[in-house]
Amino acid sequence: MLNTLWLIPIVPFAGFLLNGFFGKRAGKSFVTAVALAGSLGAALLGTWAVIEYNAHYHHGERHLNVVYNWFTSGNIGADIAFQLDPLSIIMLMVVTWVGFLIHLYSVGYMSHEEGYWRYFAYLNLFMAMMLILILGSSYLFMFVGWEGVGLCSYLLIGFYYDKDFAAAAGKKAFIVNRIGDFGFLVAMFLMFAYLGSVDFMKVQQAAMAGGVDSAIITAICLLLFLGATGKSAQIPLYVWLPDAMAGPTPVSALIHAATMVTAGVYMVARSNVLYRLSPIAMMVVALIGAATALFAATIGLRQNDIKKVLAYSTVSQLGFMFMGVGVGAFAAGVFHLVTHAFFKACLFLGSGSVIHAMSGEQDIRRMGGLWKKIPITAWTFLIATIAIAGFPPFAGFFSKDEILASAWSTHFFPGVGKLVYVLGTIAAFFTAFYMFRLFYLTFFGKFRGTHEQEHHVHESPATMTVPLIILAFLSIVGGFIGLPHVIGHNWLAEWMHPLIPDVEGHGPLHIAGVVEWTVMIVSALVALAGFLLARSLYRGRELAADESFERRSPAVARTLENKYYVDEFYGAAVVRPLAASSRFLWKVIDAIIDGIAAMLGFIVRGFGDLLRFFQTGNVRNYALMFFLGVVVFLFLLV
Amino acid sequence: MTSGDIVFLVPEIILTIGACALLVFPVLGKRAAAQSAKWMMIGLLAITAIAVIVSSHTVTDFAQSRLFATMFAVDSFSVFFKLIFIAAVAMVTLMSEDYFRDSRYSPWEYYSLLAFALCGMLFMASGIHLISIYVGLELMSLSSYILAGYYKSEQKSTEAAMKYFVLGTVSSAILLYGMSLIYGVCGSLNLIAIDRAMSTLITNDALMLGILLLAAGLCFKIAAAPFHVWTPDVYEGAPTPITAFLSTASKAAAIAIFARIFYVGLQHFQLDWSFVLATVAALSMIVGNLAAITQDNIKRMLAYSSIGHAGYLLLGIISMSEMGMRGVLVYTVVYLAATLGIWAAVLMLQQHEYAGEQVEDFQGLHTRSPFWAFAMVMFLLSLGGIPPTAGFIGKYYLFAAAIQSGFGWLAIIAVLMSAVSMFYYLRIVVAMYLREGKDAQVSTAGSLRFVGAACLAITLFFGILPTPLIRQVETSARWVAARAVAVPNAGR
């Protein structure tokens, strides 16, 4: 299996082809079978490969499976090659197994949808592309997957194409991501030019060998990070993710929480050598991460759409991951990526189950009192909420704690590290608060929806609840793979260790025992405080707290509700000027000239159609343009 | 010149005879159907292609094959382009069939003109002398003017032809003036002789003026800004298969002579002209891609997009290195494949009651024809330069060449504008996949489907397995660019 790694993405890709071309005619059971076989097949093959890897390699070496040489030109080139190493293995396991659970869930969730075949075809294609992204052995091949998952994400966000906002959201996602991709592409060209390759290992070796201008390394890192801010929804490119909630809920769970959006974190962790050579770039990553974590968390405080709350929460948690990789705790960032995949997938799927039960209602102001009516959903949702809020010993606690402790003790930029820690801790407090607000408003109090909705409330079928239970279980125990060293064994950090070679004498971060304990206690207290505040404000008081807040400080409430008006700002500062310049370029050339022509035409038409031929006002203007061009040429010459 | 040289001209001779035959055939017999005209044309193209291959194999040493008083060269560069031209014209021929099915216009003259244009293009590919290049260019242009106005009772078509003709002659005049200035300074019109003469010259105004006027004329032919103003009008007005011809084969021919003249003849003054052409390239990429955003008419959108692509292609010429020349060759192939495929899709929609000219006409295409929708996505991704389509490989070569030659800033504009271009390519994808479709059926015409499938195969094959193309391109590029040595950091 190790030498046929390419089979892993091919299996879901075959599923995409089968469903894409025959799914419409073949019927539902065929589509279901193919889609589940595609994702389960990838998961099983992946697991098999991991088992073989463990049998052959004991020190975290990279296993390379070159399929063929993609292109070579002179001394630079690229291979189509897959690789397996500790980081790829973690991603592979998360993506395939969580992906399979979400496929399973989708069978129930999407059963009444018209475009059932289309949905599963795209979902399988997504799996294939995501696997290329994480198994590719070079930046270039990774970029293929990177673009591919973007395309799938966009097709799935716009899945409900009868809804205009869905198509618009899809388009927004794609365009914002293109800005990030621009950064990624330029970074790759710089690697080709200055490091001579785009293969992960060769880039790493070339960078460690020294001799490359540190400004170039910084530029590469920052450009890569620009790519990451697009894909992983960080400031300033996070705006697409909340809108992406227009897509079906399992898609939000799979693509916009558990897998695709973490690609940026994966990339930074993968490039850890480059980043550690450029502390400035790391500081930017850490600060952007911290700022995003806090900023998105404050927006989450006042959102009323159940999926929007979770979307901002995802943006915020991704900020935590970047905080981790930014301060040099690469294993901690990846750790949070894993635990987040468990509890956030659980939360999204749970919200899907709630929406399903509520006949499509997404506004938490019209929910309430669902605890008894949909108990499995409620319990799993509660477990995931505890995990994300950071109560020990749930999954989120350990990963978040390791990030915060690392931020405090980072040696790259000690002062800024403390600031990052403070921002992160405040964000953690808000996280606990808005998550329990969501929980209380959804599941407690009295039912606030319509009578008809109340009549229809029902627990979801087993294909939906089984994945929920599994994910909830993982949200409880997932944290044990990375216990702090003062308590137990940090298996994950050790597993990742070979990937983080010493650079300029620096190995992985070391966290002092006293810092570890202090941070753990503070984190637990902060989570508790957030929970207690939410409990006192929302338990049994329905929406009273929100309303009184709105009365007391309407400006703050409105600003938060409108997400700091960032979309409006982008509209005024970027979108409109761009459209205007396009229209200008076109109109100067076209409309004005055509206007003159039309006027001439209008006069001329009086003389009959014969004279129509003399309507060459157009051409004369064009010829004038032409000569002006020559004149510009001559100016350039002088 | 020896009489043996004539063997190298066999493809052109066959084509000329064939073109005449197409013209007189309907006069001799009774008026035959459009179908037989098409198949005669295809046959003619096939024979020409075989002749090109055979005659190139009779050349034992390309260096010795400068024929007819060094006006005409058979080398691997020219063979590469000739085969591309023939393939592109064959695609245009196949696309045109349905256009003539119930039309008042005779297909015979149409195909004959197309063959004459192709003949001009073959001469352009082989020309190593400014006169032979110019004559080939004019043969192609004159045929194109007529073809643009082929729907003579349709005002739009006539207007397009008129505009194209007037502006085309202006550009030809400027081109000729530039050539005459170069001749005045260098004393020769043969590119190699010009190169030799220039190596002993220092910059002088007459020569610079000559080079720049020559460049201006060529920029018109490839539709680069600021000489692009004719493009949207002509592309919109001309019959769609002819628009396809103008935006692919004709543009590629102009690029071929552009590349050869600048690489072989004018390389010594790279420092002087590269900045001017860099400005043109930047302007083309910016104007073309930004103006395309607001277009609703797909023919106009593609016209602006083709202006942007002319800008990308210029990167290869400006870089003045083997890498740059490879980029030009690879990009020509991938651009032609994707663009011809898109035009085939436009024509496929034009078959039926609605025109297929507006972006809305593509709405819901994926339910009506999954094949065409999928193919369109691939073509658009290729034009946008997204892997694993061939467009990515092409862009990679061009941009990398620009960076290597020190034009990093130009490469950044190029990457940025590729990102912008996805903006409007995406509109078509949105229409196809994310909008409710109309119920009308799409054409099932076999030849269109064939063109679509062939272009799709090229776009995907060379994206996933580009090595065969790259090997070929390396040989062809070396031929022209072997002596071209980029001045280090010319762009700074």
mmCIF file of C-alpha atoms in Angstrom, chain A residues 19 23 27-39 100 103-104 106-108 111 116-117 120 124 463:
data_model
loop_
_atom_site.group_PDB
_atom_site.id
_atom_site.type_symbol
_atom_site.label_atom_id
_atom_site.label_comp_id
_atom_site.label_asym_id
_atom_site.label_seq_id
_atom_site.Cartn_x
_atom_site.Cartn_y
_atom_site.Cartn_z
ATOM 1 C CA ASN A 19 -22.062 9.693 -9.364
ATOM 2 C CA GLY A 23 -25.924 9.345 -10.526
ATOM 3 C CA GLY A 27 -31.195 6.345 -8.488
ATOM 4 C CA LYS A 28 -30.679 7.031 -4.844
ATOM 5 C CA SER A 29 -29.465 3.728 -3.486
ATOM 6 C CA PHE A 30 -26.755 3.577 -6.145
ATOM 7 C CA VAL A 31 -25.619 7.100 -5.274
ATOM 8 C CA THR A 32 -25.553 6.308 -1.569
ATOM 9 C CA ALA A 33 -23.597 3.106 -2.071
ATOM 10 C CA VAL A 34 -21.028 4.715 -4.358
ATOM 11 C CA ALA A 35 -20.541 7.767 -2.138
ATOM 12 C CA LEU A 36 -20.118 5.775 1.059
ATOM 13 C CA ALA A 37 -17.851 3.284 -0.673
ATOM 14 C CA GLY A 38 -15.739 6.155 -1.983
ATOM 15 C CA SER A 39 -15.189 7.741 1.417
ATOM 16 C CA PHE A 100 -16.661 9.243 6.324
ATOM 17 C CA HIS A 103 -20.834 11.227 4.506
ATOM 18 C CA LEU A 104 -22.838 8.845 6.634
ATOM 19 C CA SER A 106 -25.410 13.295 4.957
ATOM 20 C CA VAL A 107 -27.283 10.188 3.827
ATOM 21 C CA GLY A 108 -29.924 11.002 6.391
ATOM 22 C CA SER A 111 -32.362 12.325 1.847
ATOM 23 C CA TYR A 116 -28.858 14.180 -3.978
ATOM 24 C CA TRP A 117 -26.527 12.760 -6.650
ATOM 25 C CA PHE A 120 -22.519 13.340 -3.160
ATOM 26 C CA ASN A 124 -16.501 12.736 -3.039
ATOM 27 C CA THR A 463 -27.529 7.616 10.237
#
